[in-house]
Tab-separated table of C-alpha atoms in Angstrom:
chain	number	residue	atom	x	y	z
A	1	MET	CA	126.301	141.676	119.955
A	2	ASP	CA	122.653	140.920	120.575
A	3	LEU	CA	123.426	138.293	123.154
A	4	PHE	CA	126.281	140.302	124.589
A	5	GLY	CA	123.684	142.950	125.573
A	6	VAL	CA	121.142	140.495	126.750
A	7	SER	CA	123.546	138.470	128.808
A	8	MET	CA	124.561	141.542	130.824
A	9	VAL	CA	120.933	141.981	132.018
A	10	VAL	CA	119.123	138.577	131.980
A	11	PRO	CA	121.120	136.810	134.738
A	12	LEU	CA	120.450	139.838	137.037
A	13	LEU	CA	116.695	140.134	136.396
A	14	ASN	CA	115.663	137.759	139.276
A	15	LEU	CA	118.111	139.477	141.670
A	16	HIS	CA	116.873	142.947	140.716
A	17	VAL	CA	113.146	142.121	141.013
A	18	ARG	CA	113.854	140.590	144.420
A	19	SER	CA	115.596	143.796	145.419
A	20	LEU	CA	112.375	145.619	144.706
A	21	GLY	CA	110.884	143.919	147.745
A	22	VAL	CA	108.775	141.069	146.306
A	23	SER	CA	108.606	137.392	147.303
A	24	PRO	CA	109.916	134.520	145.131
A	25	VAL	CA	106.343	133.624	143.971
A	26	ILE	CA	105.590	137.201	142.967
A	27	ALA	CA	108.941	137.399	141.167
A	28	GLY	CA	108.027	134.272	139.338
A	29	ILE	CA	104.608	135.641	138.239
A	30	VAL	CA	106.334	138.889	136.977
A	31	GLY	CA	108.886	136.834	135.134
A	32	SER	CA	106.117	134.830	133.484
A	33	SER	CA	104.760	137.923	131.843
A	34	TYR	CA	107.667	137.834	129.303
A	35	GLY	CA	106.823	134.227	128.498
A	36	ILE	CA	103.096	135.015	127.981
A	37	LEU	CA	103.982	137.839	125.512
A	38	GLN	CA	106.449	135.595	123.719
A	39	LEU	CA	103.852	132.826	123.394
A	40	PHE	CA	101.409	135.099	121.469
A	41	SER	CA	104.024	136.893	119.479
A	42	SER	CA	106.537	134.268	118.414
A	43	THR	CA	104.551	132.611	115.727
A	44	PHE	CA	103.113	135.856	114.518
A	45	VAL	CA	106.492	137.434	114.099
A	46	GLY	CA	107.785	134.190	112.358
A	47	CYS	CA	104.952	134.380	109.922
A	48	TRP	CA	105.417	138.094	109.431
A	49	SER	CA	109.045	137.528	108.608
A	50	ASP	CA	108.034	135.037	105.917
A	51	VAL	CA	105.623	137.682	104.384
A	52	VAL	CA	107.572	140.950	104.615
A	53	GLY	CA	111.122	139.666	104.457
A	54	ARG	CA	113.789	139.097	107.032
A	55	ARG	CA	115.416	142.513	106.907
A	56	CYS	CA	112.362	144.617	107.632
A	57	SER	CA	111.134	142.295	110.455
A	58	LEU	CA	114.631	142.058	112.002
A	59	LEU	CA	115.084	145.782	111.990
A	60	VAL	CA	111.675	146.426	113.700
A	61	CYS	CA	112.265	143.803	116.337
A	62	ILE	CA	115.742	145.184	117.174
A	63	LEU	CA	114.480	148.725	117.586
A	64	LEU	CA	111.510	147.837	119.717
A	65	SER	CA	113.620	145.494	121.907
A	66	ALA	CA	115.985	148.431	122.439
A	67	LEU	CA	112.973	150.426	123.730
A	68	GLY	CA	112.224	147.663	126.153
A	69	TYR	CA	115.669	147.677	127.638
A	70	LEU	CA	115.618	151.463	127.833
A	71	LEU	CA	112.450	151.210	129.950
A	72	LEU	CA	114.049	148.536	132.053
A	73	GLY	CA	116.793	151.060	132.898
A	74	MET	CA	114.102	153.268	134.358
A	75	SER	CA	112.361	150.506	136.354
A	76	THR	CA	112.456	151.556	140.059
A	77	ASN	CA	109.353	149.519	141.079
A	78	VAL	CA	107.598	146.336	140.096
A	79	PHE	CA	105.058	148.041	137.841
A	80	LEU	CA	107.754	149.721	135.730
A	81	PHE	CA	109.778	146.511	135.653
A	82	THR	CA	106.766	144.596	134.295
A	83	LEU	CA	105.910	147.361	131.847
A	84	ALA	CA	109.495	147.264	130.465
A	85	ARG	CA	109.164	143.584	129.694
A	86	VAL	CA	106.213	144.209	127.354
A	87	PRO	CA	108.108	145.449	124.150
A	88	VAL	CA	110.889	142.900	124.803
A	89	GLY	CA	108.406	140.069	125.181
A	90	VAL	CA	106.564	140.985	121.994
A	91	PHE	CA	109.474	141.766	119.736
A	92	LYS	CA	112.580	140.000	120.990
A	93	HIS	CA	112.730	137.505	118.190
A	94	THR	CA	115.906	138.694	116.589
A	95	LEU	CA	117.594	135.290	116.905
A	96	SER	CA	114.594	133.407	115.524
A	97	ILE	CA	114.509	135.556	112.417
A	98	SER	CA	118.217	135.154	111.996
A	99	ARG	CA	117.886	131.364	112.162
A	100	ALA	CA	115.107	131.478	109.623
A	101	LEU	CA	117.346	133.580	107.318
A	102	LEU	CA	120.150	131.062	107.664
A	103	SER	CA	117.777	128.260	106.873
A	104	ASP	CA	116.799	130.079	103.638
A	105	LEU	CA	120.360	130.503	102.588
A	106	VAL	CA	121.816	126.966	102.998
A	107	THR	CA	120.846	123.481	101.890
A	108	GLU	CA	119.275	121.023	104.319
A	109	LYS	CA	122.502	119.033	104.542
A	110	GLU	CA	124.502	122.093	105.516
A	111	ARG	CA	121.902	123.402	107.890
A	112	PRO	CA	122.942	121.600	111.183
A	113	LEU	CA	126.566	122.744	110.755
A	114	VAL	CA	125.617	126.405	109.949
A	115	LEU	CA	123.128	126.521	112.870
A	116	GLY	CA	125.986	125.214	115.095
A	117	GLN	CA	128.206	127.979	113.784
A	118	PHE	CA	125.391	130.551	114.459
A	119	ASN	CA	125.058	129.223	118.081
A	120	THR	CA	128.853	129.592	118.380
A	121	ALA	CA	128.726	133.200	117.318
A	122	SER	CA	125.796	133.787	119.656
A	123	GLY	CA	127.746	132.139	122.506
A	124	VAL	CA	130.570	134.655	122.080
A	125	GLY	CA	128.283	137.341	123.398
A	126	PHE	CA	127.722	135.408	126.514
A	127	ILE	CA	131.418	135.423	127.271
A	128	LEU	CA	131.775	139.042	128.200
A	129	GLY	CA	128.231	140.009	128.893
A	130	PRO	CA	127.847	138.332	132.303
A	131	VAL	CA	131.249	139.635	133.450
A	132	VAL	CA	130.295	143.229	132.593
A	133	GLY	CA	126.861	142.846	134.146
A	134	GLY	CA	128.174	141.111	137.327
A	135	TYR	CA	130.749	143.868	137.756
A	136	LEU	CA	128.290	146.776	137.159
A	137	THR	CA	125.599	145.418	139.449
A	138	GLU	CA	127.779	145.711	142.480
A	139	LEU	CA	128.076	149.461	141.856
A	140	ASP	CA	125.477	151.972	143.024
A	141	GLY	CA	122.708	151.984	140.312
A	142	GLY	CA	124.795	149.351	138.434
A	143	PHE	CA	121.639	147.395	137.074
A	144	TYR	CA	120.211	150.541	135.504
A	145	VAL	CA	123.606	151.357	133.858
A	146	THR	CA	123.662	147.851	132.564
A	147	ALA	CA	120.224	148.087	131.077
A	148	PHE	CA	121.147	151.369	129.273
A	149	ILE	CA	124.289	149.764	127.908
A	150	CYS	CA	122.134	146.908	126.544
A	151	CYS	CA	119.819	149.421	124.925
A	152	SER	CA	122.839	151.059	123.217
A	153	VAL	CA	124.044	147.759	121.841
A	154	PHE	CA	120.623	147.046	120.218
A	155	LEU	CA	120.605	150.477	118.673
A	156	LEU	CA	124.060	149.750	117.219
A	157	ASN	CA	122.750	146.381	115.885
A	158	ALA	CA	119.892	148.227	114.187
A	159	GLY	CA	122.383	150.462	112.445
A	160	LEU	CA	124.370	147.438	111.242
A	161	VAL	CA	121.210	145.785	109.890
A	162	TRP	CA	120.422	148.993	108.030
A	163	LEU	CA	123.915	149.603	106.606
A	164	LEU	CA	125.380	146.253	105.830
A	165	PRO	CA	124.984	144.593	102.443
A	166	TRP	CA	121.936	142.299	102.408
A	167	ARG	CA	120.918	139.199	100.506
A	168	GLU	CA	117.744	137.060	100.819
A	169	THR	CA	118.047	134.203	98.394
A	170	SER	CA	116.516	130.849	99.438
A	171	LEU	CA	118.054	127.482	98.589
A	172	ASN	CA	115.334	125.541	100.446
A	173	ILE	CA	112.142	126.260	98.592
A	174	PRO	CA	111.047	122.948	96.750
A	175	ASP	CA	108.733	123.361	93.807
A	176	SER	CA	105.821	121.400	95.229
A	177	GLY	CA	106.499	122.579	98.713
A	178	TRP	CA	104.526	121.377	101.706
A	179	SER	CA	100.979	121.664	102.756
A	180	LEU	CA	99.693	122.066	106.216
A	181	ASP	CA	96.000	122.387	105.207
A	182	GLN	CA	96.019	118.669	104.931
A	183	LYS	CA	95.391	116.397	107.931
A	184	HIS	CA	99.077	115.839	108.450
A	185	ALA	CA	102.174	117.867	107.372
A	186	THR	CA	103.821	116.457	104.274
A	187	VAL	CA	107.393	117.026	103.364
A	188	THR	CA	108.933	117.040	99.910
A	189	ILE	CA	112.521	115.893	99.977
A	190	LYS	CA	114.811	116.935	97.218
A	191	SER	CA	118.420	116.328	96.430
A	192	GLU	CA	121.050	118.990	97.192
A	193	SER	CA	121.466	119.705	93.569
A	194	THR	CA	117.766	120.330	93.130
A	195	LEU	CA	117.596	122.615	96.131
A	196	GLN	CA	120.437	124.646	94.689
A	197	GLY	CA	118.637	124.907	91.437
A	198	ALA	CA	115.411	126.100	93.090
A	199	ALA	CA	116.707	129.274	94.477
A	200	THR	CA	114.143	132.030	94.575
A	201	THR	CA	113.971	135.413	96.156
A	202	PRO	CA	111.333	136.475	98.732
A	203	GLU	CA	109.930	138.939	96.237
A	204	ALA	CA	109.356	136.117	93.711
A	205	ARG	CA	107.727	133.912	96.319
A	206	ARG	CA	105.366	136.678	97.351
A	207	SER	CA	104.453	137.508	93.699
A	208	GLY	CA	103.598	133.878	93.145
A	209	ARG	CA	100.916	134.101	95.868
A	210	ASN	CA	98.570	136.245	93.700
A	211	LEU	CA	99.582	139.362	95.653
A	212	ARG	CA	97.318	138.660	98.521
A	213	PRO	CA	97.296	141.342	101.269
A	214	PRO	CA	99.891	140.760	104.081
A	215	TRP	CA	97.222	140.348	106.741
A	216	VAL	CA	95.710	137.470	104.725
A	217	GLU	CA	99.138	135.906	104.340
A	218	VAL	CA	99.632	136.042	108.166
A	219	LEU	CA	96.208	134.592	109.008
A	220	SER	CA	96.812	131.791	106.517
A	221	ALA	CA	100.178	131.130	108.124
A	222	LEU	CA	98.666	131.047	111.611
A	223	LYS	CA	96.103	128.532	110.425
A	224	ASP	CA	98.982	126.415	109.038
A	225	MET	CA	100.629	126.831	112.517
A	226	LYS	CA	97.694	125.173	114.251
A	227	ASN	CA	97.924	122.132	111.896
A	228	LEU	CA	101.667	122.126	112.289
A	229	ILE	CA	101.494	121.692	116.055
A	230	PHE	CA	99.142	118.684	115.777
A	231	SER	CA	101.163	117.080	112.907
A	232	ALA	CA	104.045	114.707	113.147
A	233	LEU	CA	105.991	117.453	114.944
A	234	TRP	CA	104.064	117.123	118.232
A	235	ASP	CA	106.681	114.947	119.911
A	236	VAL	CA	109.499	117.297	118.823
A	237	PHE	CA	107.684	120.304	120.299
A	238	LEU	CA	106.889	118.446	123.592
A	239	VAL	CA	110.534	117.511	123.987
A	240	ARG	CA	111.546	121.133	123.210
A	241	LEU	CA	109.099	122.321	125.910
A	242	LEU	CA	110.292	119.906	128.540
A	243	MET	CA	114.053	120.358	127.935
A	244	GLY	CA	113.571	124.146	127.637
A	245	VAL	CA	111.814	124.391	131.030
A	246	ALA	CA	114.426	122.132	132.618
A	247	VAL	CA	117.266	124.426	131.473
A	248	MET	CA	115.372	127.603	132.327
A	249	LEU	CA	114.731	126.248	135.856
A	250	TYR	CA	118.517	125.700	136.128
A	251	TYR	CA	119.281	129.289	135.109
A	252	SER	CA	116.274	130.936	136.844
A	253	ASN	CA	117.866	131.266	140.170
A	254	PHE	CA	121.511	130.515	139.370
A	255	VAL	CA	122.963	133.873	140.663
A	256	LEU	CA	120.671	133.914	143.725
A	257	ALA	CA	121.152	130.247	144.516
A	258	LEU	CA	124.976	130.452	144.486
A	259	GLU	CA	124.845	133.362	146.779
A	260	GLU	CA	122.499	131.626	149.241
A	261	ARG	CA	124.176	128.133	149.008
A	262	PHE	CA	127.890	129.058	148.772
A	263	GLY	CA	128.097	132.750	149.533
A	264	VAL	CA	129.279	133.538	145.968
A	265	ARG	CA	128.941	137.192	144.928
A	266	PRO	CA	127.227	138.159	141.603
A	267	LYS	CA	130.542	139.379	140.239
A	268	THR	CA	132.103	135.965	140.696
A	269	THR	CA	129.034	134.219	139.317
A	270	GLY	CA	129.325	136.468	136.251
A	271	TYR	CA	132.804	135.032	135.712
A	272	LEU	CA	131.370	131.509	135.996
A	273	ILE	CA	128.627	132.226	133.514
A	274	SER	CA	131.149	133.767	131.111
A	275	TYR	CA	133.372	130.715	131.438
A	276	THR	CA	130.601	128.341	130.593
A	277	SER	CA	129.491	130.497	127.743
A	278	ALA	CA	132.918	130.237	126.299
A	279	LEU	CA	132.720	126.492	126.511
A	280	GLY	CA	129.358	126.636	124.865
A	281	THR	CA	130.920	128.577	122.030
A	282	LEU	CA	133.468	125.860	121.575
A	283	ALA	CA	130.740	123.226	121.681
A	284	GLY	CA	129.223	124.910	118.585
A	285	PHE	CA	132.348	123.897	116.646
A	286	ALA	CA	131.810	120.242	117.755
A	287	VAL	CA	128.258	119.912	116.398
A	288	GLY	CA	129.413	119.080	112.874
A	289	PRO	CA	131.943	116.317	113.892
A	290	ILE	CA	129.400	114.861	116.420
A	291	LEU	CA	126.660	114.720	113.823
A	292	ARG	CA	129.010	112.987	111.327
A	293	LEU	CA	129.905	110.514	114.076
A	294	TYR	CA	126.212	109.776	114.580
A	295	LYS	CA	125.679	109.608	110.799
A	296	HIS	CA	123.604	112.797	110.876
A	297	ASN	CA	121.062	111.170	113.268
A	298	SER	CA	119.893	114.328	115.017
A	299	HIS	CA	117.355	112.430	117.147
A	300	MET	CA	120.028	110.170	118.711
A	301	VAL	CA	122.363	113.100	119.428
A	302	LEU	CA	119.424	114.955	121.041
A	303	LEU	CA	118.551	111.868	123.177
A	304	HIS	CA	122.180	111.448	124.424
A	305	SER	CA	122.634	115.163	125.083
A	306	GLY	CA	119.298	115.248	126.976
A	307	ALA	CA	120.342	112.284	129.175
A	308	LEU	CA	123.584	114.045	129.972
A	309	THR	CA	121.768	117.232	130.753
A	310	CYS	CA	119.345	115.363	133.178
A	311	LEU	CA	122.314	113.814	135.046
A	312	LEU	CA	124.131	117.117	135.369
A	313	LEU	CA	121.108	118.957	136.629
A	314	LEU	CA	120.796	116.235	139.307
A	315	LEU	CA	124.402	116.555	140.223
A	316	TYR	CA	124.122	120.377	140.510
A	317	SER	CA	121.038	120.010	142.734
A	318	THR	CA	122.577	117.629	145.240
A	319	THR	CA	126.204	118.677	145.516
A	320	ASN	CA	127.651	120.575	148.458
A	321	SER	CA	130.857	121.415	146.623
A	322	MET	CA	131.496	124.429	144.575
A	323	ALA	CA	133.955	122.434	142.505
A	324	MET	CA	131.094	120.068	141.415
A	325	VAL	CA	128.965	123.080	140.547
A	326	VAL	CA	131.766	124.249	138.224
A	327	LEU	CA	132.065	120.736	136.749
A	328	SER	CA	128.349	120.429	136.166
A	329	SER	CA	128.185	123.930	134.604
A	330	THR	CA	131.131	123.038	132.353
A	331	LEU	CA	129.480	119.934	130.919
A	332	LEU	CA	126.037	121.548	130.763
A	333	SER	CA	127.399	124.162	128.431
A	334	PHE	CA	128.229	121.409	125.941
A	335	SER	CA	125.049	119.342	126.349
A	336	THR	CA	122.654	122.248	126.089
A	337	THR	CA	124.398	123.785	122.983
A	338	ILE	CA	124.305	120.506	121.058
A	339	GLY	CA	120.725	119.787	122.161
A	340	ARG	CA	119.555	123.241	121.048
A	341	THR	CA	121.039	122.850	117.636
A	342	CYS	CA	119.628	119.301	117.160
A	343	ILE	CA	116.055	120.261	118.236
A	344	THR	CA	116.013	123.093	115.712
A	345	ASP	CA	117.287	120.835	112.947
A	346	LEU	CA	114.672	118.247	113.793
A	347	GLN	CA	111.885	120.863	113.524
A	348	LEU	CA	113.043	121.973	110.101
A	349	SER	CA	113.691	118.454	108.823
A	350	VAL	CA	110.245	117.190	109.762
A	351	GLY	CA	108.309	120.440	109.046
A	352	GLY	CA	109.921	121.377	105.859
A	353	ALA	CA	111.740	124.593	104.815
A	354	GLN	CA	109.272	126.355	102.557
A	355	ALA	CA	107.914	128.391	105.688
A	356	SER	CA	110.937	128.131	107.848
A	357	GLY	CA	109.975	131.371	109.656
A	358	THR	CA	106.648	129.793	110.649
A	359	VAL	CA	108.232	126.487	111.812
A	360	ILE	CA	110.873	128.357	113.849
A	361	GLY	CA	108.116	130.761	115.093
A	362	VAL	CA	106.037	127.896	116.373
A	363	GLY	CA	109.157	126.420	118.084
A	364	GLN	CA	109.644	129.856	119.747
A	365	SER	CA	106.057	129.817	120.826
A	366	VAL	CA	106.629	126.435	122.513
A	367	THR	CA	109.739	127.928	124.154
A	368	ALA	CA	107.551	130.823	125.264
A	369	VAL	CA	105.242	128.457	127.138
A	370	GLY	CA	108.321	127.329	128.942
A	371	ARG	CA	109.142	130.879	129.822
A	372	ILE	CA	105.708	131.220	131.311
A	373	LEU	CA	105.995	127.963	133.289
A	374	ALA	CA	109.645	128.206	134.433
A	375	PRO	CA	109.394	131.328	136.529
A	376	LEU	CA	106.206	130.104	138.268
A	377	LEU	CA	107.656	126.750	138.927
A	378	SER	CA	110.870	128.248	140.049
A	379	GLY	CA	109.182	130.640	142.400
A	380	VAL	CA	107.222	127.866	144.097
A	381	ALA	CA	110.246	125.425	144.210
A	382	GLN	CA	112.474	128.181	145.526
A	383	GLU	CA	110.180	128.692	148.488
A	384	ILE	CA	111.102	125.031	149.441
A	385	SER	CA	114.829	125.197	148.752
A	386	PRO	CA	117.382	126.954	146.555
A	387	CYS	CA	117.989	123.516	145.037
A	388	GLY	CA	114.327	123.147	144.142
A	389	PRO	CA	114.291	124.646	140.654
A	390	PRO	CA	117.191	122.519	139.242
A	391	SER	CA	115.887	119.351	140.895
A	392	LEU	CA	112.458	119.885	139.194
A	393	GLY	CA	114.402	120.572	136.002
A	394	ALA	CA	116.112	117.179	136.243
A	395	ALA	CA	112.695	115.488	136.592
A	396	LEU	CA	111.335	117.217	133.464
A	397	ALA	CA	114.387	116.288	131.474
A	398	LEU	CA	113.884	112.665	132.509
A	399	VAL	CA	110.299	112.831	131.094
A	400	ALA	CA	111.668	114.258	127.815
A	401	ILE	CA	114.144	111.401	127.598
A	402	LEU	CA	111.320	108.867	127.944
A	403	ILE	CA	109.264	110.599	125.190
A	404	MET	CA	112.352	110.527	122.853
A	405	THR	CA	112.782	106.873	123.650
A	406	LEU	CA	109.136	105.880	123.084
A	407	TYR	CA	108.420	108.075	120.026
A	408	ARG	CA	111.712	107.665	118.147
A	409	PRO	CA	111.163	108.922	114.585
A	410	PRO	CA	112.086	106.249	111.977
A	411	PHE	CA	114.504	108.442	110.132
A	412	SER	CA	118.092	109.600	110.666
A	413	GLY	CA	119.377	112.564	108.799
A	414	ASP	CA	117.826	112.914	105.333
A	415	GLY	CA	114.179	112.460	106.203
A	416	SER	CA	113.544	109.783	103.589
A	417	GLU	CA	112.037	107.260	106.178
A	418	ARG	CA	109.700	109.849	107.585
A	419	LEU	CA	108.638	110.560	104.068
A	420	LYS	CA	107.831	106.919	103.483
A	421	ARG	CA	105.828	106.760	106.699
A	422	GLU	CA	103.770	109.904	105.569
């Protein structure tokens, strides 16, 4: 439901801000405001969810995101449009908190499969959302109606979080845990049976911290975050940044580029986005078998999916055929879904699971940097050609592939070799 509402609005944002009479560069600067806010809020919200619990933080984020989309439905000029992005940029971390919750509830071995299923459920929202948004935007005032519908969906989600039965029991808290106050992050690897025996509640974890005030907990977690970025995870975060920007550049002007290059109307583009989202949903079911085929080597799966993404971005950038656009979009839906799951699993495997909200929050901060860079780069590249943004994305994906090749982690799925190296 979250992504159903978002997918109605997000593909139309660039088209709407351009309709307000601004240039591609100014539109890129406005679009970067969301990424700037995400950069400073992602880690804080992730740490906050570790401290106060997933339910409270999730409910607050949903409600304030609804406020942002309500303001977006009133944005008749660039100032109001930018203002509407503020609450969404600060609090739209609902999926990150959900991933952290899932990481708490399952063992490390089960995590890639469950995250793949979560991405599948998320992808379902993208099947109908772009169709509805593309249809409504061709009506008078359609964008504003779409934004109000998105706000209503978020309010309904808040009601579900409040009413549905809730459970926060962690299977991934080892006794000795992990320390980021040391020079490098260290990871304690336990067997699946030990993990299952170490289940604790968030209340028990918080009571074991000598009942420090929440703001002290958050500051401590932010200090850990700085050490985490400069630990053994730096290459994973850099790859996440490069691949994230590459895919964002592809989507940044997708609706506008198809209209300029092939004369495709937003309504038809909405059908194409829904089609690829449906395929992305199916790709979520393939994550488990693919990881088993690769013997749970998430790094190798990520490397191969990244190489495929790079080739497809290059194909999309150079083709003059709408059929090849459909083909590249079809395969991209698979490669990006699998890559997104593997990069999250690598973060949690290397970083440890005791503060999964912090680890995922840092990852979201890295993605937020991409959200700052992508609109700016897209605006400049689009001044040159409608094919400029995806061409630049293919180049960045190639750099990510080189990094994954040069800094291959000496472990496959269970993290034992990385533990030996540490």
